[in-house]
Amino acid sequence: MDDSDYRLHALRGIFLLPKIIPMSVIIILLIASISIASLFLLAFLWSVKCGQFDDDDAPASRILFDDKLPNKTNV
């Protein structure tokens, strides 16, 4: 491709991209997906460190027990 072909396509709005561009898009997508996955991993590790998942047993068994009824003497 010589310079006149590039200018002709540039004037029409059509740019001839080299064949290396699809591989660079894959690399950009890989970097973006790895960075998003690492952000989710860091958020998960932060929530575990702060104790978000410490109480495993109480919420599951809470539904099995009735609430205490108010005393009739206080009413």
C-alpha positions as YAML, in Angstrom:
chain: A
units: angstrom
residues:
- id: 1
  name: MET
  ca: [0.00, 0.00, 0.00]
- id: 2
  name: ASP
  ca: [1.53, 3.27, -1.01]
- id: 3
  name: ASP
  ca: [0.89, 6.73, 0.39]
- id: 4
  name: SER
  ca: [-1.62, 7.75, -2.30]
- id: 5
  name: ASP
  ca: [-3.90, 4.77, -1.49]
- id: 6
  name: TYR
  ca: [-3.86, 5.69, 2.17]
- id: 7
  name: ARG
  ca: [-4.73, 9.33, 1.44]
- id: 8
  name: LEU
  ca: [-7.55, 8.24, -0.87]
- id: 9
  name: HIS
  ca: [-9.06, 5.97, 1.75]
- id: 10
  name: ALA
  ca: [-8.50, 8.55, 4.48]
- id: 11
  name: LEU
  ca: [-10.42, 11.13, 2.48]
- id: 12
  name: ARG
  ca: [-13.34, 8.71, 2.12]
- id: 13
  name: GLY
  ca: [-13.23, 7.81, 5.80]
- id: 14
  name: ILE
  ca: [-12.00, 4.27, 5.17]
- id: 15
  name: PHE
  ca: [-8.73, 3.45, 6.86]
- id: 16
  name: LEU
  ca: [-6.82, 0.35, 5.89]
- id: 17
  name: LEU
  ca: [-5.71, -1.15, 9.16]
- id: 18
  name: PRO
  ca: [-2.71, -3.42, 9.33]
- id: 19
  name: LYS
  ca: [-3.23, -7.08, 10.19]
- id: 20
  name: ILE
  ca: [-1.77, -6.62, 13.68]
- id: 21
  name: ILE
  ca: [-4.81, -4.67, 14.93]
- id: 22
  name: PRO
  ca: [-7.04, -7.71, 15.74]
- id: 23
  name: MET
  ca: [-4.31, -9.15, 17.94]
- id: 24
  name: SER
  ca: [-3.95, -5.88, 19.80]
- id: 25
  name: VAL
  ca: [-7.71, -5.86, 20.43]
- id: 26
  name: ILE
  ca: [-7.42, -9.34, 21.95]
- id: 27
  name: ILE
  ca: [-4.57, -8.14, 24.15]
- id: 28
  name: ILE
  ca: [-6.59, -5.09, 25.26]
- id: 29
  name: LEU
  ca: [-9.59, -7.31, 26.07]
- id: 30
  name: LEU
  ca: [-7.38, -9.73, 28.01]
- id: 31
  name: ILE
  ca: [-5.90, -6.90, 30.06]
- id: 32
  name: ALA
  ca: [-9.35, -5.44, 30.72]
- id: 33
  name: SER
  ca: [-10.84, -8.79, 31.79]
- id: 34
  name: ILE
  ca: [-7.91, -9.64, 34.04]
- id: 35
  name: SER
  ca: [-8.07, -6.23, 35.70]
- id: 36
  name: ILE
  ca: [-11.84, -6.53, 36.31]
- id: 37
  name: ALA
  ca: [-11.37, -10.05, 37.70]
- id: 38
  name: SER
  ca: [-8.62, -8.81, 40.00]
- id: 39
  name: LEU
  ca: [-10.89, -6.00, 41.23]
- id: 40
  name: PHE
  ca: [-13.59, -8.54, 42.09]
- id: 41
  name: LEU
  ca: [-11.01, -10.73, 43.83]
- id: 42
  name: LEU
  ca: [-9.74, -7.78, 45.86]
- id: 43
  name: ALA
  ca: [-13.31, -6.83, 46.82]
- id: 44
  name: PHE
  ca: [-14.00, -10.42, 47.92]
- id: 45
  name: LEU
  ca: [-10.80, -10.63, 49.96]
- id: 46
  name: TRP
  ca: [-11.56, -7.25, 51.56]
- id: 47
  name: SER
  ca: [-15.06, -8.40, 52.55]
- id: 48
  name: VAL
  ca: [-13.67, -11.62, 54.04]
- id: 49
  name: LYS
  ca: [-11.07, -9.61, 55.98]
- id: 50
  name: CYS
  ca: [-13.73, -7.25, 57.32]
- id: 51
  name: GLY
  ca: [-15.84, -10.15, 58.59]
- id: 52
  name: GLN
  ca: [-18.69, -10.04, 56.10]
- id: 53
  name: PHE
  ca: [-18.96, -13.84, 55.98]
- id: 54
  name: ASP
  ca: [-18.24, -14.69, 59.63]
- id: 55
  name: ASP
  ca: [-21.78, -15.53, 60.81]
- id: 56
  name: ASP
  ca: [-22.63, -18.63, 58.79]
- id: 57
  name: ASP
  ca: [-24.86, -20.52, 61.22]
- id: 58
  name: ALA
  ca: [-27.21, -17.96, 62.81]
- id: 59
  name: PRO
  ca: [-29.17, -16.70, 59.75]
- id: 60
  name: ALA
  ca: [-29.93, -20.23, 58.57]
- id: 61
  name: SER
  ca: [-31.21, -21.44, 61.95]
- id: 62
  name: ARG
  ca: [-32.98, -18.21, 62.89]
- id: 63
  name: ILE
  ca: [-36.08, -19.17, 60.90]
- id: 64
  name: LEU
  ca: [-36.49, -22.38, 62.93]
- id: 65
  name: PHE
  ca: [-37.08, -20.58, 66.22]
- id: 66
  name: ASP
  ca: [-40.22, -18.62, 67.12]
- id: 67
  name: ASP
  ca: [-40.06, -15.06, 68.31]
- id: 68
  name: LYS
  ca: [-40.71, -14.54, 71.99]
- id: 69
  name: LEU
  ca: [-44.28, -13.49, 72.68]
- id: 70
  name: PRO
  ca: [-44.86, -10.42, 74.86]
- id: 71
  name: ASN
  ca: [-46.00, -11.05, 78.43]
- id: 72
  name: LYS
  ca: [-49.73, -10.61, 79.03]
- id: 73
  name: THR
  ca: [-49.05, -8.95, 82.36]
- id: 74
  name: ASN
  ca: [-47.45, -5.96, 80.65]
- id: 75
  name: VAL
  ca: [-50.43, -5.40, 78.36]
...
